Every structure is written in C-alpha cells, then in structure tokens.
Amino acid sequence: MTAPTPPDGQKSGDQAPQDYDPWRPPPPGQAEPYRAPYPMAPMGVVQPRNGMGVTALVLGIVGVVLGLLVIVFWISWLPALLAVIFGVVGLSQVRKGLATNRGMALAGVILGVVGLLTALGGGLFTVMAVKRAVDDRRAKVEQRAKDAEEAKASESAAEKARHLSFGESYTFENGLKVTVAKPQPYTPDDYVLGHAKGNRAVQVTVSVVNTGKERVEVETGLPNVSDADGASTELVIDGSGRQKVITGYVLPGRKAVGKYAFSLPPDAADRIEVEFSPDAMRWQDAYWSGPTD
C-alpha cells in the first residue's frame, strides 16, 4: 500500500498547516487519506445479570417488615415467597457465571424464609386468639344461660315455697313468720257490713311471730281472700269485737294474731285462698289455700 501524497508544497513528515481539515474531501485527482479504524470492544464479554438478587433482597425485606406488623402480617407471605423464588434464581445465575451478587441473592432467600415463618407464626397466633375469643364468648353465653336457668329455677322454687296449705308457716325476709289457720265458719251480728243475706261467712286467723332480733313493723295487716275460681270475697265488719287487725310493731320473739271475717257468695267454690304479706311494698305475698269445710 502506498502512503497518501501530501498536499501541494508539503513534504512527507511535515506538520499539517493550521487550516488543514482532515475530514475535508481531497482535491480532485487526489486519493482519500487513510483514517485509522475506531477501537472495538472485545467480543464475548457479557454484562452481569444481578436483577434477580436485588429483587430478592428487596422483597425479603418487605416480607419481614410486613410480617412484623400486626395489621398486615397476613399479606407478608407473598413478597416473602417471591423473595425465595427470585433468590434461588439469582443463586442459580451466580453459579452459571451470569450474575455476581451472590450475597444479595442469598440474603433475599434468607429474608424470604424468615418472612414466611413470620407470616406462619402470625397466622397461628391469630387463629389461636380468635379461637380463644370465641371460646370466651361461648363460655359467657353458656354461663349467662346457666345463670338464667338457675335464676328461673330459684324463682320457681321461691314461688312454689310461697304457696302453702292452711296451717303451714312462711318466713319473710324481714324475719316475720306467718301462719294462716284453716278458715272457720263465722256468724255475723245483726248489724253487719259486707255480708249479704244468703252468703256464707268464714273467719281467717293470721299469726305473725318475729323470729329476728329487732322489732318489725307490719305495714299491711289485712289479708286478701278469694275462692278457687279467683272470685274475691268481701271483708265483713260487725260490732261483735271478734275481729282484730294486726298493726304496729312486733317485738323480737313476740307473736301477733289477727282475726278477719269474709263473706262468700252462695256459688263460691269449696276451696279458698288467703293472700298475705306483712309489707306489700317490699315483700311478695304468700298464699295459703285449702277447703273451707
């Protein structure tokens, strides 16, 4: 190959003039000057593929952080699982020489496993907490139902205890022990109120004993009498002086006796019921019943 001919008036080896432009086309009739080729990158050099390891590390951190949060721990398993998958792929690329960040990929796998374990632990904790709450709620409901049944049974037993036969006694919570004797026939005087001709009159005797240590006042000294069909009777008032109303206080260990007469219509049932309470505003009535004959 022949060297290019220098420009007019310039010998080979001389410096080019200042206005010389190597990129300017040569004058007509002259050959193209030689230009050295640009340097080329060496063939066969591959850029490392470190994306999988970086992604695994980021997802592993996200999975662990979400797993530590009480509210969103239930979604931490997804980034943690992806961290394990991307980390394994990244380690595989490192073994093949396609990546260089083995530490990132390995850290992503480890953090992913930790995130999965955290998610599993949070799930178990939540299940146990929910189960404990459900069990406690069920126990409270069962206990409430049991208490209601016991209260109902106790109320039923108390109601049953307040229904007695004539001659039996019932002790109220204020310590007054009340006994109603079997009614006896009663013949009113000629001057009487509450008794019509043809009716049948009976006398009811109520005994009150103070079993406590303090005196107790009898607020309600009149019993209420009805027949077996629920028909009320009338209180008989006459001038015989045989009737006595319990009033005032009953001293400890003392006894007060009240006697009352009631008029029953001719068609009244053979059984009657006497209702009495020493204080109707505080204590429920007790009931005595039985035949009149």
PDB file of C-alpha atoms in Angstrom:
ATOM      1  CA  MET A   1       0.000   0.000   0.000  1.00  0.00           C
ATOM      2  CA  THR A   2       1.308   3.450  -0.916  1.00  0.00           C
ATOM      3  CA  ALA A   3       1.217   6.333   1.524  1.00  0.00           C
ATOM      4  CA  PRO A   4      -1.063   9.168   0.630  1.00  0.00           C
ATOM      5  CA  THR A   5       0.506  12.014  -1.250  1.00  0.00           C
ATOM      6  CA  PRO A   6       0.966  15.078   0.926  1.00  0.00           C
ATOM      7  CA  PRO A   7      -0.741  18.273  -0.101  1.00  0.00           C
ATOM      8  CA  ASP A   8       0.885  20.603  -2.591  1.00  0.00           C
ATOM      9  CA  GLY A   9       4.065  22.124  -1.370  1.00  0.00           C
ATOM     10  CA  GLN A  10       4.288  19.841   1.719  1.00  0.00           C
ATOM     11  CA  LYS A  11       6.753  17.062   2.071  1.00  0.00           C
ATOM     12  CA  SER A  12       6.190  13.833   3.794  1.00  0.00           C
ATOM     13  CA  GLY A  13       6.742  14.158   7.540  1.00  0.00           C
ATOM     14  CA  ASP A  14       5.997  17.862   7.657  1.00  0.00           C
ATOM     15  CA  GLN A  15       3.307  19.092  10.014  1.00  0.00           C
ATOM     16  CA  ALA A  16      -0.033  19.885   8.536  1.00  0.00           C
ATOM     17  CA  PRO A  17      -0.912  23.536   8.214  1.00  0.00           C
ATOM     18  CA  GLN A  18      -3.204  25.019  10.798  1.00  0.00           C
ATOM     19  CA  ASP A  19      -6.119  25.282   8.381  1.00  0.00           C
ATOM     20  CA  TYR A  20      -5.785  21.673   7.385  1.00  0.00           C
ATOM     21  CA  ASP A  21      -9.072  19.730   7.830  1.00  0.00           C
ATOM     22  CA  PRO A  22      -8.581  16.015   7.794  1.00  0.00           C
ATOM     23  CA  TRP A  23     -12.282  15.474   7.157  1.00  0.00           C
ATOM     24  CA  ARG A  24     -12.383  17.689   4.116  1.00  0.00           C
ATOM     25  CA  PRO A  25     -12.610  15.757   0.879  1.00  0.00           C
ATOM     26  CA  PRO A  26      -9.387  15.673  -1.029  1.00  0.00           C
ATOM     27  CA  PRO A  27      -8.989  17.851  -4.095  1.00  0.00           C
ATOM     28  CA  PRO A  28      -9.991  16.304  -7.334  1.00  0.00           C
ATOM     29  CA  GLY A  29      -7.469  13.836  -8.533  1.00  0.00           C
ATOM     30  CA  GLN A  30      -6.137  13.027  -5.077  1.00  0.00           C
ATOM     31  CA  ALA A  31      -6.762   9.775  -3.149  1.00  0.00           C
ATOM     32  CA  GLU A  32      -8.773   9.570   0.121  1.00  0.00           C
ATOM     33  CA  PRO A  33      -6.459   9.990   3.108  1.00  0.00           C
ATOM     34  CA  TYR A  34      -6.066   6.965   5.414  1.00  0.00           C
ATOM     35  CA  ARG A  35      -8.042   7.006   8.650  1.00  0.00           C
ATOM     36  CA  ALA A  36      -7.430   4.524  11.429  1.00  0.00           C
ATOM     37  CA  PRO A  37     -10.474   2.415  12.422  1.00  0.00           C
ATOM     38  CA  TYR A  38     -12.264   3.102  15.737  1.00  0.00           C
ATOM     39  CA  PRO A  39     -11.387   0.743  18.611  1.00  0.00           C
ATOM     40  CA  MET A  40     -13.888  -2.156  19.017  1.00  0.00           C
ATOM     41  CA  ALA A  41     -14.960  -3.731  22.304  1.00  0.00           C
ATOM     42  CA  PRO A  42     -13.586  -7.190  22.847  1.00  0.00           C
ATOM     43  CA  MET A  43     -16.020  -9.897  21.763  1.00  0.00           C
ATOM     44  CA  GLY A  44     -17.517 -12.383  24.321  1.00  0.00           C
ATOM     45  CA  VAL A  45     -17.793 -10.017  27.385  1.00  0.00           C
ATOM     46  CA  VAL A  46     -21.361 -10.308  28.949  1.00  0.00           C
ATOM     47  CA  GLN A  47     -22.822  -7.791  31.444  1.00  0.00           C
ATOM     48  CA  PRO A  48     -23.768  -9.451  34.828  1.00  0.00           C
ATOM     49  CA  ARG A  49     -27.463 -10.105  35.447  1.00  0.00           C
ATOM     50  CA  ASN A  50     -27.834  -9.021  39.064  1.00  0.00           C
ATOM     51  CA  GLY A  51     -31.527  -8.056  38.913  1.00  0.00           C
ATOM     52  CA  MET A  52     -32.798 -11.285  40.443  1.00  0.00           C
ATOM     53  CA  GLY A  53     -30.603 -10.943  43.526  1.00  0.00           C
ATOM     54  CA  VAL A  54     -31.518  -7.305  44.049  1.00  0.00           C
ATOM     55  CA  THR A  55     -35.237  -8.075  43.648  1.00  0.00           C
ATOM     56  CA  ALA A  56     -34.956 -10.983  46.083  1.00  0.00           C
ATOM     57  CA  LEU A  57     -33.285  -8.784  48.691  1.00  0.00           C
ATOM     58  CA  VAL A  58     -35.912  -6.033  48.371  1.00  0.00           C
ATOM     59  CA  LEU A  59     -38.825  -8.495  48.517  1.00  0.00           C
ATOM     60  CA  GLY A  60     -37.265 -10.266  51.505  1.00  0.00           C
ATOM     61  CA  ILE A  61     -37.012  -7.003  53.437  1.00  0.00           C
ATOM     62  CA  VAL A  62     -40.618  -6.135  52.547  1.00  0.00           C
ATOM     63  CA  GLY A  63     -41.821  -9.572  53.632  1.00  0.00           C
ATOM     64  CA  VAL A  64     -40.075  -9.373  57.014  1.00  0.00           C
ATOM     65  CA  VAL A  65     -41.323  -5.830  57.687  1.00  0.00           C
ATOM     66  CA  LEU A  66     -44.915  -6.746  56.793  1.00  0.00           C
ATOM     67  CA  GLY A  67     -44.665  -9.877  58.925  1.00  0.00           C
ATOM     68  CA  LEU A  68     -43.752  -7.818  61.973  1.00  0.00           C
ATOM     69  CA  LEU A  69     -46.779  -5.555  61.554  1.00  0.00           C
ATOM     70  CA  VAL A  70     -49.836  -6.877  63.398  1.00  0.00           C
ATOM     71  CA  ILE A  71     -52.356  -5.425  60.976  1.00  0.00           C
ATOM     72  CA  VAL A  72     -50.891  -6.528  57.603  1.00  0.00           C
ATOM     73  CA  PHE A  73     -48.890  -9.613  58.554  1.00  0.00           C
ATOM     74  CA  TRP A  74     -51.362 -11.793  56.629  1.00  0.00           C
ATOM     75  CA  ILE A  75     -50.052 -10.461  53.261  1.00  0.00           C
ATOM     76  CA  SER A  76     -46.355 -10.802  54.130  1.00  0.00           C
ATOM     77  CA  TRP A  77     -46.204 -14.358  52.796  1.00  0.00           C
ATOM     78  CA  LEU A  78     -46.469 -13.192  49.163  1.00  0.00           C
ATOM     79  CA  PRO A  79     -43.359 -10.953  48.996  1.00  0.00           C
ATOM     80  CA  ALA A  80     -41.512 -13.437  51.216  1.00  0.00           C
ATOM     81  CA  LEU A  81     -42.327 -16.322  48.840  1.00  0.00           C
ATOM     82  CA  LEU A  82     -41.312 -14.246  45.830  1.00  0.00           C
ATOM     83  CA  ALA A  83     -38.069 -13.345  47.613  1.00  0.00           C
ATOM     84  CA  VAL A  84     -37.233 -17.039  47.989  1.00  0.00           C
ATOM     85  CA  ILE A  85     -38.052 -17.747  44.342  1.00  0.00           C
ATOM     86  CA  PHE A  86     -36.081 -14.795  42.951  1.00  0.00           C
ATOM     87  CA  GLY A  87     -33.214 -15.502  45.341  1.00  0.00           C
ATOM     88  CA  VAL A  88     -32.937 -19.126  44.186  1.00  0.00           C
ATOM     89  CA  VAL A  89     -32.970 -17.975  40.568  1.00  0.00           C
ATOM     90  CA  GLY A  90     -30.311 -15.376  41.382  1.00  0.00           C
ATOM     91  CA  LEU A  91     -28.084 -18.003  43.047  1.00  0.00           C
ATOM     92  CA  SER A  92     -28.524 -20.215  40.012  1.00  0.00           C
ATOM     93  CA  GLN A  93     -27.362 -17.375  37.769  1.00  0.00           C
ATOM     94  CA  VAL A  94     -24.341 -16.812  40.025  1.00  0.00           C
ATOM     95  CA  ARG A  95     -23.355 -20.487  39.693  1.00  0.00           C
ATOM     96  CA  LYS A  96     -23.628 -20.174  35.928  1.00  0.00           C
ATOM     97  CA  GLY A  97     -21.483 -17.069  35.928  1.00  0.00           C
ATOM     98  CA  LEU A  98     -24.308 -14.819  34.733  1.00  0.00           C
ATOM     99  CA  ALA A  99     -24.503 -12.771  37.958  1.00  0.00           C
ATOM    100  CA  THR A 100     -22.065 -11.558  40.580  1.00  0.00           C
ATOM    101  CA  ASN A 101     -24.256 -10.609  43.578  1.00  0.00           C
ATOM    102  CA  ARG A 102     -24.372 -13.919  45.380  1.00  0.00           C
ATOM    103  CA  GLY A 103     -24.647 -12.174  48.777  1.00  0.00           C
ATOM    104  CA  MET A 104     -27.769 -10.244  47.774  1.00  0.00           C
ATOM    105  CA  ALA A 105     -29.456 -13.340  46.373  1.00  0.00           C
ATOM    106  CA  LEU A 106     -28.566 -15.394  49.466  1.00  0.00           C
ATOM    107  CA  ALA A 107     -29.783 -12.615  51.779  1.00  0.00           C
ATOM    108  CA  GLY A 108     -33.040 -12.439  49.803  1.00  0.00           C
ATOM    109  CA  VAL A 109     -33.570 -16.199  50.257  1.00  0.00           C
ATOM    110  CA  ILE A 110     -32.872 -15.986  53.998  1.00  0.00           C
ATOM    111  CA  LEU A 111     -35.138 -12.971  54.499  1.00  0.00           C
ATOM    112  CA  GLY A 112     -37.852 -14.662  52.443  1.00  0.00           C
ATOM    113  CA  VAL A 113     -37.725 -17.745  54.656  1.00  0.00           C
ATOM    114  CA  VAL A 114     -37.853 -15.530  57.758  1.00  0.00           C
ATOM    115  CA  GLY A 115     -40.842 -13.659  56.283  1.00  0.00           C
ATOM    116  CA  LEU A 116     -42.659 -16.936  55.586  1.00  0.00           C
ATOM    117  CA  LEU A 117     -42.032 -18.146  59.132  1.00  0.00           C
ATOM    118  CA  THR A 118     -43.217 -14.792  60.496  1.00  0.00           C
ATOM    119  CA  ALA A 119     -46.392 -14.975  58.404  1.00  0.00           C
ATOM    120  CA  LEU A 120     -46.995 -18.539  59.574  1.00  0.00           C
ATOM    121  CA  GLY A 121     -46.458 -17.558  63.206  1.00  0.00           C
ATOM    122  CA  GLY A 122     -48.770 -14.562  62.843  1.00  0.00           C
ATOM    123  CA  GLY A 123     -51.421 -16.763  61.278  1.00  0.00           C
ATOM    124  CA  LEU A 124     -51.202 -19.304  64.092  1.00  0.00           C
ATOM    125  CA  PHE A 125     -51.312 -16.539  66.678  1.00  0.00           C
ATOM    126  CA  THR A 126     -54.384 -15.008  65.026  1.00  0.00           C
ATOM    127  CA  VAL A 127     -56.165 -18.356  64.831  1.00  0.00           C
ATOM    128  CA  MET A 128     -55.444 -19.040  68.500  1.00  0.00           C
ATOM    129  CA  ALA A 129     -56.515 -15.533  69.518  1.00  0.00           C
ATOM    130  CA  VAL A 130     -59.766 -15.803  67.548  1.00  0.00           C
ATOM    131  CA  LYS A 131     -60.422 -19.268  68.954  1.00  0.00           C
ATOM    132  CA  ARG A 132     -59.790 -18.009  72.493  1.00  0.00           C
ATOM    133  CA  ALA A 133     -62.130 -15.069  71.944  1.00  0.00           C
ATOM    134  CA  VAL A 134     -64.828 -17.354  70.500  1.00  0.00           C
ATOM    135  CA  ASP A 135     -64.418 -19.798  73.390  1.00  0.00           C
ATOM    136  CA  ASP A 136     -64.636 -16.986  75.929  1.00  0.00           C
ATOM    137  CA  ARG A 137     -67.724 -15.600  74.228  1.00  0.00           C
ATOM    138  CA  ARG A 138     -69.324 -19.034  74.100  1.00  0.00           C
ATOM    139  CA  ALA A 139     -68.470 -19.617  77.767  1.00  0.00           C
ATOM    140  CA  LYS A 140     -70.036 -16.293  78.711  1.00  0.00           C
ATOM    141  CA  VAL A 141     -73.186 -17.090  76.737  1.00  0.00           C
ATOM    142  CA  GLU A 142     -73.403 -20.542  78.305  1.00  0.00           C
ATOM    143  CA  GLN A 143     -72.778 -19.095  81.768  1.00  0.00           C
ATOM    144  CA  ARG A 144     -75.431 -16.434  81.173  1.00  0.00           C
ATOM    145  CA  ALA A 145     -77.894 -19.104  80.051  1.00  0.00           C
ATOM    146  CA  LYS A 146     -76.984 -21.236  83.057  1.00  0.00           C
ATOM    147  CA  ASP A 147     -77.442 -18.283  85.396  1.00  0.00           C
ATOM    148  CA  ALA A 148     -80.799 -17.531  83.781  1.00  0.00           C
ATOM    149  CA  GLU A 149     -81.880 -21.146  84.256  1.00  0.00           C
ATOM    150  CA  GLU A 150     -80.700 -21.130  87.853  1.00  0.00           C
ATOM    151  CA  ALA A 151     -82.459 -17.831  88.480  1.00  0.00           C
ATOM    152  CA  LYS A 152     -85.588 -19.195  86.863  1.00  0.00           C
ATOM    153  CA  ALA A 153     -85.336 -22.381  88.907  1.00  0.00           C
ATOM    154  CA  SER A 154     -84.677 -20.349  92.047  1.00  0.00           C
ATOM    155  CA  GLU A 155     -87.607 -18.094  91.268  1.00  0.00           C
ATOM    156  CA  SER A 156     -89.773 -21.113  90.569  1.00  0.00           C
ATOM    157  CA  ALA A 157     -88.659 -22.680  93.849  1.00  0.00           C
ATOM    158  CA  ALA A 158     -89.304 -19.430  95.691  1.00  0.00           C
ATOM    159  CA  GLU A 159     -92.696 -19.121  94.041  1.00  0.00           C
ATOM    160  CA  LYS A 160     -93.507 -22.677  94.990  1.00  0.00           C
ATOM    161  CA  ALA A 161     -92.325 -22.054  98.561  1.00  0.00           C
ATOM    162  CA  ARG A 162     -94.743 -19.142  98.841  1.00  0.00           C
ATOM    163  CA  HIS A 163     -97.742 -21.406  98.133  1.00  0.00           C
ATOM    164  CA  LEU A 164     -98.733 -23.293 101.251  1.00  0.00           C
ATOM    165  CA  SER A 165    -101.614 -25.168 102.770  1.00  0.00           C
ATOM    166  CA  PHE A 166    -103.589 -23.885 105.739  1.00  0.00           C
ATOM    167  CA  GLY A 167    -101.691 -24.423 108.981  1.00  0.00           C
ATOM    168  CA  GLU A 168     -98.234 -24.118 107.360  1.00  0.00           C
ATOM    169  CA  SER A 169     -95.826 -21.265 108.039  1.00  0.00           C
ATOM    170  CA  TYR A 170     -93.798 -18.987 105.768  1.00  0.00           C
ATOM    171  CA  THR A 171     -90.940 -16.773 106.991  1.00  0.00           C
ATOM    172  CA  PHE A 172     -90.448 -13.499 105.139  1.00  0.00           C
ATOM    173  CA  GLU A 173     -87.032 -11.885 104.658  1.00  0.00           C
ATOM    174  CA  ASN A 174     -87.677  -9.424 107.467  1.00  0.00           C
ATOM    175  CA  GLY A 175     -87.870 -12.341 109.933  1.00  0.00           C
ATOM    176  CA  LEU A 176     -91.664 -12.437 110.360  1.00  0.00           C
ATOM    177  CA  LYS A 177     -93.014 -15.976 110.408  1.00  0.00           C
ATOM    178  CA  VAL A 178     -96.623 -16.011 109.233  1.00  0.00           C
ATOM    179  CA  THR A 179     -99.131 -18.850 109.701  1.00  0.00           C
ATOM    180  CA  VAL A 180    -102.697 -18.897 108.383  1.00  0.00           C
ATOM    181  CA  ALA A 181    -105.019 -21.341 110.087  1.00  0.00           C
ATOM    182  CA  LYS A 182    -107.811 -23.165 108.339  1.00  0.00           C
ATOM    183  CA  PRO A 183    -110.835 -20.826 107.991  1.00  0.00           C
ATOM    184  CA  GLN A 184    -113.684 -21.460 110.385  1.00  0.00           C
ATOM    185  CA  PRO A 185    -117.414 -20.709 109.927  1.00  0.00           C
ATOM    186  CA  TYR A 186    -118.397 -17.263 111.145  1.00  0.00           C
ATOM    187  CA  THR A 187    -121.819 -15.939 112.108  1.00  0.00           C
ATOM    188  CA  PRO A 188    -122.002 -12.153 111.834  1.00  0.00           C
ATOM    189  CA  ASP A 189    -124.086  -9.966 114.188  1.00  0.00           C
ATOM    190  CA  ASP A 190    -127.331  -8.413 113.055  1.00  0.00           C
ATOM    191  CA  TYR A 191    -125.590  -5.138 112.402  1.00  0.00           C
ATOM    192  CA  VAL A 192    -123.002  -6.055 109.751  1.00  0.00           C
ATOM    193  CA  LEU A 193    -121.343  -4.585 106.680  1.00  0.00           C
ATOM    194  CA  GLY A 194    -120.084  -6.572 103.707  1.00  0.00           C
ATOM    195  CA  HIS A 195    -122.255  -9.611 104.230  1.00  0.00           C
ATOM    196  CA  ALA A 196    -125.384 -10.168 102.145  1.00  0.00           C
ATOM    197  CA  LYS A 197    -128.212 -12.473 103.082  1.00  0.00           C
ATOM    198  CA  GLY A 198    -127.623 -15.960 101.765  1.00  0.00           C
ATOM    199  CA  ASN A 199    -123.840 -15.625 101.735  1.00  0.00           C
ATOM    200  CA  ARG A 200    -121.551 -17.798 103.792  1.00  0.00           C
ATOM    201  CA  ALA A 201    -119.071 -16.134 106.163  1.00  0.00           C
ATOM    202  CA  VAL A 202    -115.758 -17.587 107.313  1.00  0.00           C
ATOM    203  CA  GLN A 203    -113.148 -16.397 109.818  1.00  0.00           C
ATOM    204  CA  VAL A 204    -109.462 -16.301 108.861  1.00  0.00           C
ATOM    205  CA  THR A 205    -106.837 -16.296 111.627  1.00  0.00           C
ATOM    206  CA  VAL A 206    -103.338 -14.962 110.826  1.00  0.00           C
ATOM    207  CA  SER A 207    -100.464 -15.409 113.293  1.00  0.00           C
ATOM    208  CA  VAL A 208     -97.238 -13.405 112.972  1.00  0.00           C
ATOM    209  CA  VAL A 209     -94.118 -14.270 115.011  1.00  0.00           C
ATOM    210  CA  ASN A 210     -90.992 -12.104 114.975  1.00  0.00           C
ATOM    211  CA  THR A 211     -88.059 -14.534 114.674  1.00  0.00           C
ATOM    212  CA  GLY A 212     -85.458 -11.760 114.332  1.00  0.00           C
ATOM    213  CA  LYS A 213     -83.568  -9.679 116.886  1.00  0.00           C
ATOM    214  CA  GLU A 214     -85.178  -6.333 116.120  1.00  0.00           C
ATOM    215  CA  ARG A 215     -88.742  -5.145 116.165  1.00  0.00           C
ATOM    216  CA  VAL A 216     -90.510  -5.234 112.796  1.00  0.00           C
ATOM    217  CA  GLU A 217     -93.463  -3.158 111.707  1.00  0.00           C
ATOM    218  CA  VAL A 218     -96.410  -4.807 109.971  1.00  0.00           C
ATOM    219  CA  GLU A 219     -97.333  -2.382 107.200  1.00  0.00           C
ATOM    220  CA  THR A 220    -100.156  -4.458 105.687  1.00  0.00           C
ATOM    221  CA  GLY A 221    -102.320  -6.123 108.266  1.00  0.00           C
ATOM    222  CA  LEU A 222    -105.251  -7.200 106.058  1.00  0.00           C
ATOM    223  CA  PRO A 223    -105.252 -10.447 104.079  1.00  0.00           C
ATOM    224  CA  ASN A 224    -106.949 -10.864 100.718  1.00  0.00           C
ATOM    225  CA  VAL A 225    -109.309 -13.837 100.317  1.00  0.00           C
ATOM    226  CA  SER A 226    -110.668 -15.382  97.107  1.00  0.00           C
ATOM    227  CA  ASP A 227    -112.248 -18.679  96.165  1.00  0.00           C
ATOM    228  CA  ALA A 228    -110.725 -21.333  93.922  1.00  0.00           C
ATOM    229  CA  ASP A 229    -112.182 -19.690  90.820  1.00  0.00           C
ATOM    230  CA  GLY A 230    -110.442 -16.391  91.623  1.00  0.00           C
ATOM    231  CA  ALA A 231    -113.602 -14.556  92.751  1.00  0.00           C
ATOM    232  CA  SER A 232    -112.830 -12.047  95.525  1.00  0.00           C
ATOM    233  CA  THR A 233    -114.722 -12.064  98.781  1.00  0.00           C
ATOM    234  CA  GLU A 234    -115.841  -9.098 100.902  1.00  0.00           C
ATOM    235  CA  LEU A 235    -114.475  -8.175 104.293  1.00  0.00           C
ATOM    236  CA  VAL A 236    -117.166  -8.476 106.988  1.00  0.00           C
ATOM    237  CA  ILE A 237    -117.362  -5.736 109.616  1.00  0.00           C
ATOM    238  CA  ASP A 238    -119.723  -6.068 112.563  1.00  0.00           C
ATOM    239  CA  GLY A 239    -119.901  -4.888 116.137  1.00  0.00           C
ATOM    240  CA  SER A 240    -119.114  -8.161 117.865  1.00  0.00           C
ATOM    241  CA  GLY A 241    -115.494  -7.268 118.552  1.00  0.00           C
ATOM    242  CA  ARG A 242    -114.338 -10.680 117.441  1.00  0.00           C
ATOM    243  CA  GLN A 243    -112.192  -9.241 114.646  1.00  0.00           C
ATOM    244  CA  LYS A 244    -108.686  -7.956 115.196  1.00  0.00           C
ATOM    245  CA  VAL A 245    -106.348  -6.250 112.715  1.00  0.00           C
ATOM    246  CA  ILE A 246    -102.560  -6.660 113.097  1.00  0.00           C
ATOM    247  CA  THR A 247    -100.980  -3.196 113.240  1.00  0.00           C
ATOM    248  CA  GLY A 248     -97.817  -1.587 114.572  1.00  0.00           C
ATOM    249  CA  TYR A 249     -94.602  -3.301 115.589  1.00  0.00           C
ATOM    250  CA  VAL A 250     -93.955  -6.899 116.564  1.00  0.00           C
ATOM    251  CA  LEU A 251     -91.166  -7.205 119.110  1.00  0.00           C
ATOM    252  CA  PRO A 252     -88.456  -9.903 118.844  1.00  0.00           C
ATOM    253  CA  GLY A 253     -89.813 -13.266 119.974  1.00  0.00           C
ATOM    254  CA  ARG A 254     -93.346 -11.909 120.306  1.00  0.00           C
ATOM    255  CA  LYS A 255     -96.467 -13.010 118.465  1.00  0.00           C
ATOM    256  CA  ALA A 256     -99.323 -11.006 116.972  1.00  0.00           C
ATOM    257  CA  VAL A 257    -102.644 -12.553 115.949  1.00  0.00           C
ATOM    258  CA  GLY A 258    -105.157 -11.115 113.524  1.00  0.00           C
ATOM    259  CA  LYS A 259    -108.738 -12.352 113.022  1.00  0.00           C
ATOM    260  CA  TYR A 260    -110.771 -11.441 109.960  1.00  0.00           C
ATOM    261  CA  ALA A 261    -114.187 -12.421 108.621  1.00  0.00           C
ATOM    262  CA  PHE A 262    -115.057 -12.692 104.908  1.00  0.00           C
ATOM    263  CA  SER A 263    -118.342 -13.230 103.113  1.00  0.00           C
ATOM    264  CA  LEU A 264    -118.511 -15.883 100.379  1.00  0.00           C
ATOM    265  CA  PRO A 265    -121.314 -15.867  97.782  1.00  0.00           C
ATOM    266  CA  PRO A 266    -123.569 -18.936  97.655  1.00  0.00           C
ATOM    267  CA  ASP A 267    -121.968 -20.168  94.421  1.00  0.00           C
ATOM    268  CA  ALA A 268    -118.388 -19.795  95.712  1.00  0.00           C
ATOM    269  CA  ALA A 269    -116.065 -22.745  95.296  1.00  0.00           C
ATOM    270  CA  ASP A 270    -115.387 -25.021  98.228  1.00  0.00           C
ATOM    271  CA  ARG A 271    -111.700 -24.071  98.305  1.00  0.00           C
ATOM    272  CA  ILE A 272    -110.439 -20.603  99.166  1.00  0.00           C
ATOM    273  CA  GLU A 273    -107.060 -18.883  99.006  1.00  0.00           C
ATOM    274  CA  VAL A 274    -105.692 -16.388 101.519  1.00  0.00           C
ATOM    275  CA  GLU A 275    -103.050 -13.914 100.338  1.00  0.00           C
ATOM    276  CA  PHE A 276    -100.970 -12.062 102.917  1.00  0.00           C
ATOM    277  CA  SER A 277     -97.743 -10.030 103.225  1.00  0.00           C
ATOM    278  CA  PRO A 278     -96.505  -8.015 106.228  1.00  0.00           C
ATOM    279  CA  ASP A 279     -95.297  -5.322 103.787  1.00  0.00           C
ATOM    280  CA  ALA A 280     -96.792  -5.483 100.305  1.00  0.00           C
ATOM    281  CA  MET A 281     -94.424  -2.761  99.025  1.00  0.00           C
ATOM    282  CA  ARG A 282     -91.310  -4.802  99.882  1.00  0.00           C
ATOM    283  CA  TRP A 283     -92.207  -8.483 100.104  1.00  0.00           C
ATOM    284  CA  GLN A 284     -94.202 -10.589  97.689  1.00  0.00           C
ATOM    285  CA  ASP A 285     -97.379 -12.161  99.074  1.00  0.00           C
ATOM    286  CA  ALA A 286     -97.524 -15.680 100.344  1.00  0.00           C
ATOM    287  CA  TYR A 287    -100.563 -17.839  99.611  1.00  0.00           C
ATOM    288  CA  TRP A 288    -102.444 -20.328 101.768  1.00  0.00           C
ATOM    289  CA  SER A 289    -105.180 -22.461 100.284  1.00  0.00           C
ATOM    290  CA  GLY A 290    -107.423 -25.345 101.170  1.00  0.00           C
ATOM    291  CA  PRO A 291    -111.064 -26.398 101.631  1.00  0.00           C
ATOM    292  CA  THR A 292    -113.419 -24.327 103.764  1.00  0.00           C
ATOM    293  CA  ASP A 293    -115.175 -27.304 105.354  1.00  0.00           C
TER     294      ASP A 293
END
